[in-house]
Amino acid sequence: QAQLVESGGGMVQAGGSLRLSCVDSRDTSEADDTFSIYDMGWFRQAPGKEREFVAAISWSSASTYYADSVRGRFTISRDNPKNTVYLQMDNLNPEDTGLYFCAADRTKWGLSHAETDYDYWGQGTQVTVLT
C-alpha cells in the first residue's frame, strides 16, 4: 500500500504562490500496486471546517478535476517515474488556508471528489495565507 508524504506548505501573503508535493515513499520494486496505477487527489481542511475536495488527476494525467473554489488558480500534475503528485497554487487568498492532504485511489473507476473513494492518505502539510 502507498506511503504518502506531503511537503511544500508554508506561510505566504495573499496573492502569492506555493507548490505542494506528495511522494509515495515506498520501495515498489516488488509491489503490484505501484504509484502509476493510482488516481490521485488533494483535499484540505480549514480551521473549524470539514475536509473538502480540492483537485484530482487520473493515473495517466489524461483527466483532471477541480473544485469550483480553486479552478483557474490551482493546477494538479504528476510525475509517475518520481512517484510524485503536485499541486501548484497561484493567487492564494486567506480562504485557502488549511491543512492539505494528498490521497490515492486504487480502484480507478473515475475521478472522485468523495474522500471515501480514496484508499491511502498522507499526514498533511499546512498552508497559511495572510491578508
PDB file of C-alpha atoms in Angstrom:
ATOM      1  CA  GLN A   1       0.000   0.000   0.000  1.00  0.00           C
ATOM      2  CA  ALA A   2       1.040   3.580  -0.601  1.00  0.00           C
ATOM      3  CA  GLN A   3       3.002   5.608   1.944  1.00  0.00           C
ATOM      4  CA  LEU A   4       2.217   9.214   1.064  1.00  0.00           C
ATOM      5  CA  VAL A   5       4.226  12.170   2.364  1.00  0.00           C
ATOM      6  CA  GLU A   6       3.259  15.785   1.603  1.00  0.00           C
ATOM      7  CA  SER A   7       5.625  18.744   1.587  1.00  0.00           C
ATOM      8  CA  GLY A   8       5.843  22.326   0.351  1.00  0.00           C
ATOM      9  CA  GLY A   9       3.422  24.041   2.700  1.00  0.00           C
ATOM     10  CA  GLY A  10       4.198  27.306   4.396  1.00  0.00           C
ATOM     11  CA  MET A  11       3.064  30.839   5.129  1.00  0.00           C
ATOM     12  CA  VAL A  12       2.561  33.331   2.286  1.00  0.00           C
ATOM     13  CA  GLN A  13       0.931  36.688   1.681  1.00  0.00           C
ATOM     14  CA  ALA A  14      -2.349  36.905  -0.206  1.00  0.00           C
ATOM     15  CA  GLY A  15      -1.706  36.774  -3.937  1.00  0.00           C
ATOM     16  CA  GLY A  16       1.354  34.583  -3.533  1.00  0.00           C
ATOM     17  CA  SER A  17       2.054  31.058  -4.732  1.00  0.00           C
ATOM     18  CA  LEU A  18       3.066  27.697  -3.329  1.00  0.00           C
ATOM     19  CA  ARG A  19       3.746  24.300  -4.871  1.00  0.00           C
ATOM     20  CA  LEU A  20       2.835  21.255  -2.822  1.00  0.00           C
ATOM     21  CA  SER A  21       4.376  17.851  -3.452  1.00  0.00           C
ATOM     22  CA  CYS A  22       3.257  14.391  -2.419  1.00  0.00           C
ATOM     23  CA  VAL A  23       5.525  11.398  -2.879  1.00  0.00           C
ATOM     24  CA  ASP A  24       4.813   7.706  -2.476  1.00  0.00           C
ATOM     25  CA  SER A  25       7.896   6.812  -0.454  1.00  0.00           C
ATOM     26  CA  ARG A  26       7.640   3.030  -0.775  1.00  0.00           C
ATOM     27  CA  ASP A  27      10.115   0.762  -2.482  1.00  0.00           C
ATOM     28  CA  THR A  28       7.723  -0.570  -5.127  1.00  0.00           C
ATOM     29  CA  SER A  29      10.159  -2.808  -6.980  1.00  0.00           C
ATOM     30  CA  GLU A  30       8.359  -5.895  -5.627  1.00  0.00           C
ATOM     31  CA  ALA A  31       4.859  -4.407  -5.479  1.00  0.00           C
ATOM     32  CA  ASP A  32       1.965  -4.750  -7.915  1.00  0.00           C
ATOM     33  CA  ASP A  33       0.117  -1.595  -6.839  1.00  0.00           C
ATOM     34  CA  THR A  34       2.650   0.994  -7.933  1.00  0.00           C
ATOM     35  CA  PHE A  35       2.061   4.744  -7.859  1.00  0.00           C
ATOM     36  CA  SER A  36       1.397   4.858 -11.587  1.00  0.00           C
ATOM     37  CA  ILE A  37      -1.875   2.898 -11.290  1.00  0.00           C
ATOM     38  CA  TYR A  38      -3.478   5.280  -8.763  1.00  0.00           C
ATOM     39  CA  ASP A  39      -5.768   8.167  -9.402  1.00  0.00           C
ATOM     40  CA  MET A  40      -4.578  10.907  -7.047  1.00  0.00           C
ATOM     41  CA  GLY A  41      -6.397  13.669  -5.209  1.00  0.00           C
ATOM     42  CA  TRP A  42      -5.803  16.675  -2.986  1.00  0.00           C
ATOM     43  CA  PHE A  43      -8.076  17.646  -0.091  1.00  0.00           C
ATOM     44  CA  ARG A  44      -7.877  20.392   2.515  1.00  0.00           C
ATOM     45  CA  GLN A  45      -9.325  21.167   5.917  1.00  0.00           C
ATOM     46  CA  ALA A  46      -9.634  24.743   7.148  1.00  0.00           C
ATOM     47  CA  PRO A  47      -9.833  25.608  10.856  1.00  0.00           C
ATOM     48  CA  GLY A  48     -13.291  24.846  12.183  1.00  0.00           C
ATOM     49  CA  LYS A  49     -14.462  23.289   8.911  1.00  0.00           C
ATOM     50  CA  GLU A  50     -14.771  19.806   7.451  1.00  0.00           C
ATOM     51  CA  ARG A  51     -12.356  18.337   4.951  1.00  0.00           C
ATOM     52  CA  GLU A  52     -13.139  19.324   1.361  1.00  0.00           C
ATOM     53  CA  PHE A  53     -12.077  18.201  -2.090  1.00  0.00           C
ATOM     54  CA  VAL A  54      -9.579  20.353  -3.996  1.00  0.00           C
ATOM     55  CA  ALA A  55      -8.379  18.545  -7.137  1.00  0.00           C
ATOM     56  CA  ALA A  56      -7.849  15.116  -8.687  1.00  0.00           C
ATOM     57  CA  ILE A  57      -5.830  13.629 -11.540  1.00  0.00           C
ATOM     58  CA  SER A  58      -6.080  10.284 -13.300  1.00  0.00           C
ATOM     59  CA  TRP A  59      -3.292   7.723 -13.331  1.00  0.00           C
ATOM     60  CA  SER A  60      -2.200   8.722 -16.835  1.00  0.00           C
ATOM     61  CA  SER A  61      -2.770  12.503 -16.399  1.00  0.00           C
ATOM     62  CA  ALA A  62      -5.415  12.273 -19.123  1.00  0.00           C
ATOM     63  CA  SER A  63      -8.089  13.779 -16.854  1.00  0.00           C
ATOM     64  CA  THR A  64      -8.176  16.411 -14.129  1.00  0.00           C
ATOM     65  CA  TYR A  65     -10.987  17.633 -11.906  1.00  0.00           C
ATOM     66  CA  TYR A  66     -11.096  20.774  -9.729  1.00  0.00           C
ATOM     67  CA  ALA A  67     -13.326  22.203  -7.063  1.00  0.00           C
ATOM     68  CA  ASP A  68     -15.074  25.378  -8.201  1.00  0.00           C
ATOM     69  CA  SER A  69     -13.311  27.358  -5.487  1.00  0.00           C
ATOM     70  CA  VAL A  70      -9.843  26.688  -6.941  1.00  0.00           C
ATOM     71  CA  ARG A  71     -10.429  26.219 -10.675  1.00  0.00           C
ATOM     72  CA  GLY A  72      -8.253  28.615 -12.655  1.00  0.00           C
ATOM     73  CA  ARG A  73      -5.884  29.204  -9.738  1.00  0.00           C
ATOM     74  CA  PHE A  74      -4.636  25.703  -8.855  1.00  0.00           C
ATOM     75  CA  THR A  75      -3.048  23.120 -11.155  1.00  0.00           C
ATOM     76  CA  ILE A  76      -2.631  19.441 -10.338  1.00  0.00           C
ATOM     77  CA  SER A  77       0.034  17.392 -12.114  1.00  0.00           C
ATOM     78  CA  ARG A  78       2.064  14.244 -11.602  1.00  0.00           C
ATOM     79  CA  ASP A  79       5.399  12.660 -12.469  1.00  0.00           C
ATOM     80  CA  ASN A  80       4.944   8.914 -12.326  1.00  0.00           C
ATOM     81  CA  PRO A  81       8.640   7.976 -12.639  1.00  0.00           C
ATOM     82  CA  LYS A  82       9.219  10.081  -9.496  1.00  0.00           C
ATOM     83  CA  ASN A  83       6.123   8.686  -7.732  1.00  0.00           C
ATOM     84  CA  THR A  84       5.026  12.261  -7.104  1.00  0.00           C
ATOM     85  CA  VAL A  85       1.891  14.364  -7.492  1.00  0.00           C
ATOM     86  CA  TYR A  86       1.984  18.184  -7.330  1.00  0.00           C
ATOM     87  CA  LEU A  87      -0.432  20.979  -6.575  1.00  0.00           C
ATOM     88  CA  GLN A  88       0.622  24.364  -7.947  1.00  0.00           C
ATOM     89  CA  MET A  89      -1.326  27.063  -6.109  1.00  0.00           C
ATOM     90  CA  ASP A  90      -1.359  30.601  -7.533  1.00  0.00           C
ATOM     91  CA  ASN A  91      -3.153  33.779  -6.455  1.00  0.00           C
ATOM     92  CA  LEU A  92      -3.701  32.420  -2.971  1.00  0.00           C
ATOM     93  CA  ASN A  93      -6.195  34.065  -0.649  1.00  0.00           C
ATOM     94  CA  PRO A  94      -6.882  33.615   3.076  1.00  0.00           C
ATOM     95  CA  GLU A  95      -9.773  31.237   2.297  1.00  0.00           C
ATOM     96  CA  ASP A  96      -7.168  28.767   1.009  1.00  0.00           C
ATOM     97  CA  THR A  97      -5.667  28.400   4.482  1.00  0.00           C
ATOM     98  CA  GLY A  98      -5.800  24.855   5.796  1.00  0.00           C
ATOM     99  CA  LEU A  99      -4.145  21.504   6.178  1.00  0.00           C
ATOM    100  CA  TYR A 100      -3.649  19.948   2.728  1.00  0.00           C
ATOM    101  CA  PHE A 101      -3.744  16.180   2.242  1.00  0.00           C
ATOM    102  CA  CYS A 102      -2.948  14.016  -0.744  1.00  0.00           C
ATOM    103  CA  ALA A 103      -4.735  10.724  -1.282  1.00  0.00           C
ATOM    104  CA  ALA A 104      -4.580   7.718  -3.608  1.00  0.00           C
ATOM    105  CA  ASP A 105      -7.500   5.895  -5.232  1.00  0.00           C
ATOM    106  CA  ARG A 106      -6.571   2.398  -6.338  1.00  0.00           C
ATOM    107  CA  THR A 107      -9.916   1.496  -7.951  1.00  0.00           C
ATOM    108  CA  LYS A 108      -9.795   3.976 -10.876  1.00  0.00           C
ATOM    109  CA  TRP A 109     -13.496   3.925 -11.711  1.00  0.00           C
ATOM    110  CA  GLY A 110     -13.327   7.630 -12.477  1.00  0.00           C
ATOM    111  CA  LEU A 111     -12.138  10.768 -10.738  1.00  0.00           C
ATOM    112  CA  SER A 112     -13.970  11.397  -7.476  1.00  0.00           C
ATOM    113  CA  HIS A 113     -14.488  14.281  -5.072  1.00  0.00           C
ATOM    114  CA  ALA A 114     -15.578  11.942  -2.249  1.00  0.00           C
ATOM    115  CA  GLU A 115     -12.941  11.190   0.349  1.00  0.00           C
ATOM    116  CA  THR A 116     -14.484   7.763   0.973  1.00  0.00           C
ATOM    117  CA  ASP A 117     -13.368   6.720  -2.522  1.00  0.00           C
ATOM    118  CA  TYR A 118      -9.694   7.162  -1.623  1.00  0.00           C
ATOM    119  CA  ASP A 119      -7.728   4.336  -0.062  1.00  0.00           C
ATOM    120  CA  TYR A 120      -4.457   5.869   1.157  1.00  0.00           C
ATOM    121  CA  TRP A 121      -3.777   9.242   2.793  1.00  0.00           C
ATOM    122  CA  GLY A 122      -0.808  11.343   3.803  1.00  0.00           C
ATOM    123  CA  GLN A 123      -0.470  13.220   7.086  1.00  0.00           C
ATOM    124  CA  GLY A 124      -0.928  16.675   5.570  1.00  0.00           C
ATOM    125  CA  THR A 125       1.052  19.874   5.102  1.00  0.00           C
ATOM    126  CA  GLN A 126      -0.042  23.245   6.475  1.00  0.00           C
ATOM    127  CA  VAL A 127      -0.782  26.199   4.188  1.00  0.00           C
ATOM    128  CA  THR A 128      -1.381  29.611   5.762  1.00  0.00           C
ATOM    129  CA  VAL A 129      -2.270  32.645   3.646  1.00  0.00           C
ATOM    130  CA  LEU A 130      -2.019  36.071   5.294  1.00  0.00           C
ATOM    131  CA  THR A 131      -4.080  39.137   4.467  1.00  0.00           C
TER     132      THR A 131
END
